[in-house]
Amino acid sequence: MEFIAANLAPIMFAGLVVFLLMGFPVAFSLGACGLFFGFIGIELGVLPASLMQALPLRIFGIMRNDTLLAIPFFTLMGLILERSGMAEDLLDTIGQLFGPIRGGLAFAVIFVGALLAATTGVVAASVISMGLISLPIMLRYGYDRRVASGVIAASGTLAQIIPPSLVLIILADQLGKSVGDMYKGAFLPGFILTGLYVAYIIGVAIFKPQWVPALPLEARSIREDNGKSGLLSLGLLALASTSAAVYFGQHYAEVVSYFKGEVVASVPTDETIVVAMSVGVGLAFIASVLNKLLRLGLLSKMAERVTFVLIPPLALIFLVLGTIFLGIATPTEGGAMGALGAFLMALARGRISYKLMVQALTSTTKLACFVVFILIGSTIFSLSFQGVDGPVWVEHLLTGLPGGQIGFLIFVNILIFVLAFFLDFFELSFIVVPLLAPVAEKLGIDLIWFGVLLGVNMQTSFMHPPFGFALFYLRSVAPASDYIDKLTGRTIGKVSTGHIYWGAVPFVLIQIVMVALIIAFPNLVSGGLGKAADLDTSNVVIEAQPQNTDQTEMDANALFGPAGGASAPASEVKP
């Protein structure tokens, strides 16, 4: 019994692993493990009998947490947009735009995936939409099945890291940090990862052009009456809009100074980018509207079509992210405005119906309940785990690693990468992150930077063969047998599970490269926050405190949990 009492923390962690491996639902595994070992600890005298009295207060703290309200709002927004036809219009138009070049359809999928990520924040919605719409077209015109499958699955997972990502909301809550700061930190890495996907397709187009052919002439439907593509006027409009955005961005600090009535030396990068993009997009929209209303004939059909199709999602992005980055709204308020904006967009398109709303609300309720139940289970587990000095055991385990911060980060990322084969990002966020966050903070690692790093790594949980959820989503809509294409009349080969798995491998490697880039260049994250992440390779020694069994301190720890933990009450979680 003395051995069990002295080593209750590692035994408790091992017990949780056994529960999970037996196939029990994660929420109930966490709760059962926490209660079981909590009562054992009380019987052995390791924990005070009053420990469990704090449990109702901690659960009530979850219910009062306003930050978590952002999850159902963003989920509802994404599900409404998925059913409103926005993805279909985007893929059709952008596919026509990039179609004449090799890999054009793949570029379109990546671009639309990034746009959907910035509006929906839901991986399932993005992958299923693009799989249903783009995959048949890519197969029709001769794309390699592995490339087509990989690019659709990977582009859908951009919703994991590009705000308003659900995983960033969960990570912010677990780390006790502001969701807005987490969104700002992930802003640049999300775009860089999108650029790496584009670079990979460019490489495929150069070295394996037969894998990513261009659209044939007869497939390019958006053309002028004289047969021209109309890309010249679109290029000139894009050049003018980009020039206006860059010029405004360079002088944005002066504009802010004028309105505030005081000299502002600099403005955060993320805020400048969002406002400058809004100015450029607004200019393009005004030019297109005037050209259409006054029948000036200055813009081609392609230019008008691209502008009018892109404006609604870009306006929604500004409504959500722009208001958050500018400090006008909290993420929860931004999510509420986004859900309303998505509803109005679907209403304007005539795509809204009672059945659609019931489906969207039902799916949103299921996901929100899923998250809350896991959070309650993790709260019960963390209550007992803290009581047996589990965080001290984890600190001893991780701070003894060679290499200081860098050694810790390498170990943590390998751990997350391996666990992602078996657990999804919700489970990783609720089980693993609360154990790692206190150690990272004591090692001097900025928790916003650490959260974004983990978010990029957790993307692999959606792409890992054989258990990646994005691969399952794509498998559910990909053709499982040969079929006759309705347009060409040709027989199109099936997409096997092997094609999907091998197609995902290059993009998993790209995500690993992105993790390495964030570690090597910390300012990729902290640049949007106006401060640098503090990383060095020096060893940091943490003196573990002896186990404290004083009743008053134990009760306080049970009530409030560790700083930045999942069980922090609502008053401690920043909006």
Coordinates of C-alpha atoms in Angstrom, one line a residue:
M1 CA 0.0 0.0 0.0
E2 CA 2.9 2.4 0.7
F3 CA 4.2 1.8 -2.8
I4 CA 0.7 2.7 -4.3
A5 CA 0.4 5.7 -2.1
A6 CA 3.8 7.0 -3.1
N7 CA 3.3 6.4 -6.8
L8 CA -0.4 7.1 -7.2
A9 CA 0.2 9.8 -10.0
P10 CA 1.9 7.4 -12.5
I11 CA -0.4 4.6 -11.6
M12 CA -3.4 6.9 -12.2
F13 CA -2.0 8.0 -15.6
A14 CA -1.4 4.4 -16.6
G15 CA -4.9 3.5 -15.5
L16 CA -6.3 6.2 -17.9
V17 CA -4.3 4.7 -20.7
V18 CA -5.8 1.3 -19.9
F19 CA -9.3 2.7 -19.9
L20 CA -8.7 4.4 -23.3
L21 CA -7.2 1.2 -24.8
M22 CA -10.2 -0.8 -23.7
G23 CA -12.3 1.4 -26.0
F24 CA -14.4 3.3 -23.5
P25 CA -15.6 6.7 -24.5
V26 CA -13.0 9.4 -23.6
A27 CA -15.3 11.5 -21.5
F28 CA -16.4 8.6 -19.3
S29 CA -12.9 7.1 -19.2
L30 CA -11.6 10.4 -17.8
G31 CA -14.4 10.8 -15.3
A32 CA -14.3 7.1 -14.1
C33 CA -10.5 7.2 -13.7
G34 CA -10.6 10.4 -11.8
L35 CA -13.3 9.2 -9.4
F36 CA -11.8 5.7 -8.9
F37 CA -8.3 6.9 -8.0
G38 CA -9.7 9.9 -6.1
F39 CA -11.6 7.5 -3.7
I40 CA -8.5 5.2 -3.5
G41 CA -6.4 8.3 -2.6
I42 CA -8.9 9.2 0.1
E43 CA -8.9 5.6 1.5
L44 CA -5.1 5.6 1.6
G45 CA -5.0 9.0 3.3
V46 CA -3.2 10.7 0.4
L47 CA -6.1 13.0 -0.3
P48 CA -8.4 14.7 2.1
A49 CA -12.0 13.5 2.2
S50 CA -13.2 17.0 1.4
L51 CA -11.5 17.0 -2.0
M52 CA -14.6 15.8 -3.9
Q53 CA -16.6 18.6 -2.4
A54 CA -14.9 20.9 -4.9
L55 CA -16.1 19.0 -7.9
P56 CA -19.6 20.6 -8.3
L57 CA -18.0 24.0 -8.1
R58 CA -15.5 23.1 -10.9
I59 CA -18.3 21.8 -13.1
F60 CA -20.3 24.9 -12.4
G61 CA -17.3 26.9 -13.5
I62 CA -17.3 25.1 -16.8
M63 CA -21.0 26.0 -17.3
R64 CA -20.2 29.7 -16.6
N65 CA -17.3 29.8 -19.1
D66 CA -18.3 32.3 -21.7
T67 CA -15.3 31.4 -23.9
L68 CA -16.8 28.0 -24.7
L69 CA -19.9 29.7 -26.2
A70 CA -17.7 30.4 -29.2
I71 CA -17.7 26.7 -30.1
P72 CA -21.4 26.3 -31.0
F73 CA -21.5 29.7 -32.7
F74 CA -18.6 28.9 -35.1
T75 CA -19.9 25.4 -35.6
L76 CA -23.3 26.7 -36.6
M77 CA -21.8 29.2 -38.9
G78 CA -19.8 26.5 -40.6
L79 CA -22.7 24.1 -41.0
I80 CA -25.0 26.8 -42.5
L81 CA -22.3 27.9 -45.0
E82 CA -21.6 24.3 -45.9
R83 CA -25.3 23.9 -46.9
S84 CA -25.6 27.3 -48.5
G85 CA -23.7 26.5 -51.7
M86 CA -20.9 28.9 -51.0
A87 CA -18.2 26.1 -51.4
E88 CA -19.7 25.0 -54.7
D89 CA -19.7 28.5 -56.1
L90 CA -16.1 29.1 -54.9
L91 CA -14.7 25.9 -56.3
D92 CA -16.4 26.3 -59.6
T93 CA -15.2 29.9 -60.1
I94 CA -11.7 29.5 -58.7
G95 CA -11.3 26.2 -60.7
Q96 CA -12.2 28.1 -63.9
L97 CA -9.7 30.8 -62.9
F98 CA -6.7 28.5 -62.3
G99 CA -7.8 25.7 -64.7
P100 CA -5.7 26.7 -67.7
I101 CA -2.4 26.0 -65.8
R102 CA -1.1 22.6 -64.6
G103 CA -2.3 21.9 -61.1
G104 CA -4.9 24.6 -61.4
L105 CA -7.7 22.6 -59.9
A106 CA -5.4 21.6 -57.0
F107 CA -4.5 25.3 -56.5
A108 CA -8.2 26.1 -56.5
V109 CA -8.9 23.5 -53.8
I110 CA -6.1 24.9 -51.6
F111 CA -7.3 28.4 -52.0
V112 CA -10.9 27.6 -51.3
G113 CA -9.9 25.4 -48.4
A114 CA -8.1 28.3 -46.8
L115 CA -11.2 30.5 -47.4
L116 CA -13.5 27.9 -46.0
A117 CA -11.2 27.5 -43.0
A118 CA -11.4 31.2 -42.3
T119 CA -15.2 31.2 -42.5
T120 CA -16.3 27.8 -41.2
G121 CA -13.6 26.5 -38.8
V122 CA -15.0 23.0 -39.2
V123 CA -12.8 20.3 -40.9
A124 CA -15.7 17.9 -41.7
A125 CA -17.6 20.6 -43.6
S126 CA -14.6 21.6 -45.7
V127 CA -13.4 18.1 -46.6
I128 CA -16.9 16.7 -47.4
S129 CA -17.8 19.8 -49.5
M130 CA -14.6 19.8 -51.5
G131 CA -14.7 16.0 -51.8
L132 CA -18.2 16.0 -53.3
I133 CA -17.5 18.9 -55.7
S134 CA -13.9 18.9 -56.7
L135 CA -12.9 15.2 -56.6
P136 CA -15.1 14.1 -59.5
I137 CA -13.9 17.0 -61.6
M138 CA -10.2 16.3 -60.9
L139 CA -10.7 12.6 -61.7
R140 CA -12.6 13.5 -64.9
Y141 CA -9.6 15.5 -66.3
G142 CA -6.9 13.0 -65.4
Y143 CA -5.6 14.0 -62.0
D144 CA -3.6 11.4 -60.1
R145 CA -5.8 9.9 -57.4
R146 CA -3.3 10.2 -54.7
V147 CA -2.6 13.9 -55.4
A148 CA -6.3 14.7 -55.7
S149 CA -7.2 12.9 -52.5
G150 CA -4.3 14.3 -50.5
V151 CA -4.8 18.0 -51.5
I152 CA -8.6 17.8 -50.6
A153 CA -8.0 16.2 -47.2
A154 CA -5.1 18.5 -46.4
S155 CA -6.9 21.7 -47.5
G156 CA -9.8 20.7 -45.3
T157 CA -7.6 20.5 -42.3
L158 CA -6.5 24.1 -42.7
A159 CA -9.6 24.8 -40.6
Q160 CA -7.6 23.4 -37.7
I161 CA -5.0 26.3 -37.7
I162 CA -6.6 29.2 -39.6
P163 CA -8.9 31.2 -37.3
P164 CA -11.7 30.8 -36.3
S165 CA -10.5 27.3 -35.6
L166 CA -12.3 25.2 -32.9
V167 CA -9.0 23.7 -31.7
L168 CA -7.6 27.1 -31.0
I169 CA -10.6 27.9 -28.8
I170 CA -10.1 24.7 -26.9
L171 CA -6.3 25.3 -26.5
A172 CA -6.8 28.8 -25.3
D173 CA -9.2 27.6 -22.7
Q174 CA -6.9 24.8 -21.6
L175 CA -3.9 27.2 -21.4
G176 CA -5.9 29.9 -19.7
K177 CA -5.1 32.4 -22.4
S178 CA -7.2 34.8 -24.6
V179 CA -8.8 33.2 -27.7
G180 CA -8.2 36.5 -29.5
D181 CA -4.4 36.3 -28.8
M182 CA -4.4 32.7 -29.9
Y183 CA -6.1 33.7 -33.2
K184 CA -3.6 36.4 -33.7
G185 CA -0.7 34.1 -33.1
A186 CA -2.0 31.5 -35.6
F187 CA -2.7 34.1 -38.3
L188 CA 0.6 34.0 -40.1
P189 CA 1.4 30.3 -39.6
G190 CA -1.9 29.4 -41.2
F191 CA -1.0 31.4 -44.3
I192 CA 2.5 30.0 -44.4
L193 CA 1.2 26.5 -44.2
T194 CA -1.2 27.2 -47.1
G195 CA 1.8 28.5 -49.1
L196 CA 3.7 25.3 -48.4
Y197 CA 0.8 23.3 -49.8
V198 CA 0.9 25.5 -52.9
A199 CA 4.7 25.0 -53.2
Y200 CA 4.2 21.2 -53.1
I201 CA 1.7 21.3 -56.0
I202 CA 4.0 23.6 -58.0
G203 CA 6.8 20.9 -57.5
V204 CA 4.4 18.2 -58.6
A205 CA 3.4 20.3 -61.7
I206 CA 7.1 20.7 -62.6
F207 CA 8.4 17.2 -62.0
K208 CA 5.2 15.1 -62.6
P209 CA 3.0 17.2 -65.0
Q210 CA 1.0 14.2 -66.0
W211 CA -0.4 14.0 -62.5
V212 CA -1.9 17.5 -62.5
P213 CA -3.0 18.3 -66.1
A214 CA -4.6 21.6 -67.0
L215 CA -8.3 21.9 -67.9
P216 CA -8.9 21.4 -71.6
L217 CA -10.3 24.3 -73.6
E218 CA -13.8 22.9 -73.8
A219 CA -14.0 22.7 -70.0
R220 CA -13.4 26.4 -69.5
S221 CA -16.9 27.8 -69.4
I222 CA -16.3 31.4 -68.2
R223 CA -15.1 33.1 -71.4
E224 CA -15.8 36.4 -73.2
D225 CA -18.0 36.5 -76.3
N226 CA -14.8 36.7 -78.5
G227 CA -13.4 33.6 -76.9
K228 CA -10.8 35.3 -74.7
S229 CA -10.3 34.3 -71.1
G230 CA -10.7 37.8 -69.7
L231 CA -7.8 37.3 -67.3
L232 CA -6.2 40.7 -68.3
S233 CA -8.8 42.9 -66.8
L234 CA -8.9 40.6 -63.7
G235 CA -5.1 40.9 -63.4
L236 CA -5.3 44.7 -63.6
L237 CA -8.2 44.8 -61.1
A238 CA -6.1 42.6 -58.7
L239 CA -3.0 44.8 -59.2
A240 CA -5.0 48.0 -58.5
S241 CA -6.6 46.4 -55.4
T242 CA -3.3 45.0 -54.1
S243 CA -1.5 48.3 -54.6
A244 CA -4.2 50.1 -52.7
A245 CA -4.1 47.6 -49.9
V246 CA -0.3 47.8 -49.6
Y247 CA -0.3 51.6 -49.7
F248 CA -3.0 51.7 -47.0
G249 CA -1.2 49.1 -44.9
Q250 CA 2.0 51.2 -45.0
H251 CA 0.2 54.3 -43.8
Y252 CA -2.3 52.6 -41.5
A253 CA -0.5 53.8 -38.4
E254 CA -1.0 57.4 -39.6
V255 CA -4.8 56.7 -40.1
V256 CA -5.0 55.3 -36.5
S257 CA -3.1 58.3 -35.2
Y258 CA -5.5 60.6 -36.9
F259 CA -8.7 59.0 -35.4
K260 CA -7.2 58.6 -31.9
G261 CA -5.8 62.1 -31.8
E262 CA -2.4 60.9 -30.7
V263 CA 0.8 59.5 -32.4
V264 CA 0.7 55.8 -32.8
A265 CA 4.2 54.5 -33.8
S266 CA 3.1 51.0 -34.9
V267 CA 0.1 48.8 -35.3
P268 CA 0.0 45.0 -34.7
T269 CA 0.7 43.0 -37.9
D270 CA -2.5 41.0 -37.9
E271 CA -4.6 44.1 -37.5
T272 CA -2.8 45.9 -40.4
I273 CA -3.2 42.9 -42.7
V274 CA -6.9 42.5 -42.0
V275 CA -7.7 46.2 -42.5
A276 CA -5.5 46.5 -45.6
M277 CA -7.1 43.4 -47.2
S278 CA -10.5 44.9 -46.4
V279 CA -9.6 48.1 -48.2
G280 CA -8.3 46.2 -51.3
V281 CA -11.3 43.9 -51.4
G282 CA -13.7 46.9 -50.9
L283 CA -12.1 48.7 -53.8
A284 CA -12.5 45.7 -56.1
F285 CA -16.1 45.3 -55.1
I286 CA -17.0 48.9 -55.7
A287 CA -15.3 48.8 -59.1
S288 CA -17.2 45.6 -60.1
V289 CA -20.6 47.0 -58.9
L290 CA -20.1 50.3 -60.8
N291 CA -19.0 48.4 -64.0
K292 CA -22.1 46.2 -63.8
L293 CA -24.6 49.0 -63.0
L294 CA -23.3 51.5 -65.4
R295 CA -22.5 48.9 -68.1
L296 CA -19.0 50.3 -68.6
G297 CA -17.6 47.2 -70.1
L298 CA -14.2 47.6 -68.4
L299 CA -14.2 44.3 -66.6
S300 CA -14.5 40.8 -68.1
K301 CA -17.0 38.2 -67.1
M302 CA -14.2 36.4 -65.2
A303 CA -13.3 39.5 -63.3
E304 CA -16.9 40.2 -62.3
R305 CA -17.6 36.6 -61.4
V306 CA -14.5 36.2 -59.3
T307 CA -15.2 39.5 -57.4
F308 CA -18.8 38.7 -56.7
V309 CA -18.1 35.1 -55.6
L310 CA -15.2 36.1 -53.3
I311 CA -16.8 39.1 -51.7
P312 CA -19.4 37.3 -49.4
P313 CA -16.8 35.0 -47.7
L314 CA -14.3 37.7 -47.4
A315 CA -16.9 40.0 -45.9
L316 CA -17.7 37.3 -43.4
I317 CA -14.1 36.8 -42.6
F318 CA -13.8 40.5 -41.8
L319 CA -17.1 40.4 -39.8
V320 CA -15.6 37.6 -37.6
L321 CA -11.8 37.9 -37.5
G322 CA -11.6 41.6 -38.3
T323 CA -13.8 42.6 -35.4
I324 CA -11.8 40.3 -33.1
F325 CA -8.4 41.6 -34.2
L326 CA -9.5 45.2 -34.1
G327 CA -10.7 44.7 -30.5
I328 CA -14.3 45.5 -31.4
A329 CA -15.7 42.1 -30.4
T330 CA -14.7 39.1 -28.3
P331 CA -14.3 35.8 -30.0
T332 CA -17.7 34.7 -28.6
E333 CA -19.4 37.9 -30.0
G334 CA -17.5 37.4 -33.3
G335 CA -18.8 33.9 -33.5
A336 CA -22.4 35.1 -32.9
M337 CA -22.1 37.7 -35.6
G338 CA -20.6 35.1 -37.9
A339 CA -23.5 32.7 -37.4
L340 CA -25.9 35.5 -38.1
G341 CA -23.9 36.6 -41.2
A342 CA -23.9 33.0 -42.5
F343 CA -27.7 32.8 -42.0
L344 CA -28.2 36.1 -43.9
M345 CA -25.8 34.9 -46.7
A346 CA -27.8 31.6 -47.1
L347 CA -31.0 33.6 -47.0
A348 CA -29.8 35.9 -49.7
R349 CA -28.9 32.9 -51.9
G350 CA -32.3 31.3 -51.3
R351 CA -30.6 28.3 -49.8
I352 CA -32.1 28.4 -46.3
S353 CA -34.9 26.2 -45.2
Y354 CA -36.5 24.7 -42.1
K355 CA -34.9 21.3 -42.8
L356 CA -31.5 22.9 -43.2
M357 CA -31.7 24.8 -40.0
V358 CA -32.9 21.7 -38.0
Q359 CA -29.9 19.7 -39.4
A360 CA -27.4 22.5 -38.6
L361 CA -28.8 23.1 -35.1
T362 CA -28.9 19.3 -34.3
S363 CA -25.2 18.8 -35.5
T364 CA -24.2 21.9 -33.5
T365 CA -25.9 20.6 -30.3
K366 CA -24.2 17.2 -30.7
L367 CA -20.7 18.7 -31.1
A368 CA -21.2 21.2 -28.2
C369 CA -22.4 18.4 -25.9
F370 CA -19.5 16.2 -27.0
V371 CA -17.0 18.9 -26.1
V372 CA -18.6 19.7 -22.7
F373 CA -18.8 16.1 -21.6
I374 CA -15.1 15.6 -22.4
L375 CA -14.3 18.8 -20.5
I376 CA -16.3 17.6 -17.5
G377 CA -14.5 14.3 -17.6
S378 CA -11.1 16.0 -17.8
T379 CA -12.0 18.2 -14.9
I380 CA -12.8 15.2 -12.7
F381 CA -9.5 13.6 -13.7
S382 CA -7.5 16.7 -13.2
L383 CA -9.0 17.3 -9.7
S384 CA -7.7 13.9 -8.5
F385 CA -4.5 14.1 -10.5
Q386 CA -3.6 17.5 -8.9
G387 CA -4.5 16.1 -5.5
V388 CA -1.9 13.3 -5.8
D389 CA 0.7 15.8 -7.1
G390 CA 0.5 14.6 -10.6
P391 CA 1.8 17.9 -12.1
V392 CA 4.9 17.6 -9.9
W393 CA 5.5 14.1 -11.3
V394 CA 5.1 15.3 -14.9
E395 CA 7.5 18.2 -14.2
H396 CA 10.1 15.8 -12.8
L397 CA 9.6 13.6 -15.9
L398 CA 9.8 16.4 -18.5
T399 CA 12.3 18.9 -17.0
G400 CA 14.9 16.2 -16.7
L401 CA 15.1 15.9 -20.5
P402 CA 18.4 17.0 -22.0
G403 CA 18.4 20.2 -24.1
G404 CA 16.3 22.5 -22.0
Q405 CA 13.5 24.1 -23.9
I406 CA 14.4 22.7 -27.3
G407 CA 14.7 19.2 -25.8
F408 CA 11.3 19.6 -24.2
L409 CA 9.7 20.9 -27.4
I410 CA 11.1 18.0 -29.5
F411 CA 9.9 15.4 -27.0
V412 CA 6.4 17.0 -26.7
N413 CA 6.0 17.3 -30.5
I414 CA 7.0 13.7 -31.0
L415 CA 4.6 12.7 -28.2
I416 CA 1.7 14.6 -29.8
F417 CA 2.5 13.3 -33.2
V418 CA 2.4 9.7 -32.0
L419 CA -0.7 10.1 -29.9
A420 CA -2.4 11.7 -32.9
F421 CA -2.5 8.3 -34.5
F422 CA -5.0 7.2 -31.9
L423 CA -6.6 10.4 -30.4
D424 CA -8.3 13.3 -32.1
F425 CA -7.5 16.9 -31.2
F426 CA -10.3 17.2 -28.6
E427 CA -8.9 14.3 -26.7
L428 CA -5.3 15.6 -27.0
S429 CA -6.4 19.0 -25.9
F430 CA -8.2 17.8 -22.8
I431 CA -5.9 15.0 -21.7
V432 CA -2.3 16.0 -22.7
V433 CA -2.2 19.8 -22.9
P434 CA -3.2 20.4 -19.2
L435 CA -0.2 18.2 -18.2
L436 CA 2.2 20.0 -20.6
A437 CA 1.2 23.6 -20.1
P438 CA 2.6 24.1 -16.5
V439 CA 5.9 22.6 -17.5
A440 CA 6.1 24.8 -20.6
E441 CA 5.3 27.9 -18.5
K442 CA 8.0 27.1 -15.9
L443 CA 10.5 26.6 -18.7
G444 CA 9.8 30.2 -19.8
I445 CA 7.9 29.3 -23.0
D446 CA 5.2 31.7 -24.1
L447 CA 1.9 29.8 -23.9
I448 CA 0.3 31.5 -26.9
W449 CA 3.3 30.4 -29.0
F450 CA 3.2 26.9 -27.4
G451 CA -0.6 26.6 -28.2
V452 CA -0.2 27.5 -31.8
L453 CA 2.7 25.0 -32.1
L454 CA 0.6 22.3 -30.7
G455 CA -2.3 23.3 -32.9
V456 CA -0.2 22.9 -36.0
N457 CA 1.0 19.5 -34.7
M458 CA -2.5 18.4 -33.9
Q459 CA -3.5 18.9 -37.5
T460 CA -1.7 15.7 -38.2
S461 CA -4.4 13.9 -36.1
F462 CA -6.8 14.5 -39.0
M463 CA -4.3 13.3 -41.7
H464 CA -2.6 10.3 -40.0
P465 CA -3.2 7.0 -41.8
P466 CA -5.0 4.9 -40.8
F467 CA -7.1 6.8 -38.3
G468 CA -7.2 10.4 -39.6
F469 CA -10.7 11.8 -39.5
A470 CA -10.2 13.9 -42.7
L471 CA -9.3 10.6 -44.5
F472 CA -12.5 9.0 -43.2
Y473 CA -14.6 12.1 -44.3
L474 CA -13.1 11.9 -47.8
R475 CA -13.5 8.1 -47.9
S476 CA -17.2 8.6 -47.3
V477 CA -17.7 10.7 -50.4
A478 CA -15.0 9.3 -52.7
P479 CA -16.1 6.7 -55.4
A480 CA -15.5 3.2 -54.0
S481 CA -16.0 1.6 -57.4
D482 CA -15.6 2.4 -61.1
Y483 CA -18.3 4.6 -62.5
I484 CA -19.4 6.2 -65.8
D485 CA -18.8 10.0 -65.9
K486 CA -22.1 11.7 -66.9
L487 CA -20.4 14.5 -68.9
T488 CA -17.7 12.6 -70.9
G489 CA -19.2 9.1 -70.9
R490 CA -15.9 7.6 -69.9
T491 CA -15.3 5.1 -67.2
I492 CA -13.5 6.7 -64.2
G493 CA -11.5 4.4 -61.9
K494 CA -12.4 4.2 -58.2
V495 CA -10.4 5.9 -55.4
S496 CA -9.1 3.2 -53.1
T497 CA -8.3 3.7 -49.4
G498 CA -4.7 3.2 -50.3
H499 CA -4.8 6.2 -52.7
I500 CA -6.2 8.4 -49.9
Y501 CA -3.6 7.2 -47.4
W502 CA -0.6 7.6 -49.7
G503 CA -2.0 11.0 -50.9
A504 CA -2.0 12.2 -47.3
V505 CA 1.6 11.3 -46.5
P506 CA 3.3 14.3 -48.3
F507 CA 1.0 16.7 -46.5
V508 CA 1.7 15.2 -43.1
L509 CA 5.4 15.7 -43.8
I510 CA 4.7 19.3 -44.8
Q511 CA 2.9 19.8 -41.5
I512 CA 5.9 18.4 -39.7
V513 CA 8.1 20.9 -41.6
M514 CA 5.8 23.7 -40.4
V515 CA 6.3 22.6 -36.8
A516 CA 10.0 22.8 -37.3
L517 CA 9.7 26.2 -38.9
I518 CA 7.8 27.5 -35.9
I519 CA 10.4 26.2 -33.5
A520 CA 13.3 27.6 -35.6
F521 CA 11.6 31.0 -36.2
P522 CA 9.4 31.8 -33.1
N523 CA 8.4 35.2 -34.4
L524 CA 6.2 33.5 -37.1
V525 CA 3.8 33.2 -34.2
S526 CA 4.8 36.0 -31.8
G527 CA 5.2 38.5 -34.7
G528 CA 1.4 39.0 -34.7
L529 CA 1.5 39.6 -31.0
G530 CA 4.1 42.3 -31.0
K531 CA 6.6 40.3 -28.8
A532 CA 9.1 37.6 -29.3
A533 CA 8.8 34.1 -27.8
D534 CA 11.6 33.4 -25.4
L535 CA 13.3 30.2 -26.6
D536 CA 16.8 29.1 -25.8
T537 CA 18.6 25.8 -25.4
S538 CA 19.7 26.3 -21.8
N539 CA 18.6 23.7 -19.2
V540 CA 16.1 24.9 -16.6
V541 CA 16.0 23.3 -13.2
I542 CA 12.8 23.2 -11.3
E543 CA 12.8 22.5 -7.6
A544 CA 9.8 20.3 -6.9
Q545 CA 7.8 21.2 -3.8
P546 CA 7.1 18.5 -1.3
Q547 CA 3.6 17.1 -1.2
N548 CA 1.4 19.4 0.8
T549 CA -1.5 17.7 2.7
D550 CA -2.6 20.8 4.5
Q551 CA -6.4 20.9 4.3
T552 CA -6.8 24.6 3.5
E553 CA -4.3 24.7 0.7
M554 CA -5.6 21.4 -0.7
D555 CA -9.1 22.7 -0.8
A556 CA -8.0 25.9 -2.6
N557 CA -6.1 23.9 -5.1
A558 CA -9.0 21.7 -5.7
L559 CA -11.3 24.7 -6.2
F560 CA -9.3 26.6 -8.7
G561 CA -6.9 24.1 -10.2
P562 CA -3.5 25.0 -11.8
A563 CA -3.0 28.3 -13.5
G564 CA -4.2 28.1 -17.0
G565 CA -5.7 24.7 -16.6
A566 CA -8.9 23.3 -18.1
S567 CA -10.7 23.7 -14.9
A568 CA -10.1 27.4 -14.4
P569 CA -13.3 29.2 -13.5
A570 CA -14.9 31.5 -15.9
S571 CA -13.7 34.6 -14.1
E572 CA -10.1 33.5 -14.8
V573 CA -10.5 32.8 -18.5
K574 CA -9.9 35.8 -20.6
P575 CA -12.6 36.7 -23.2

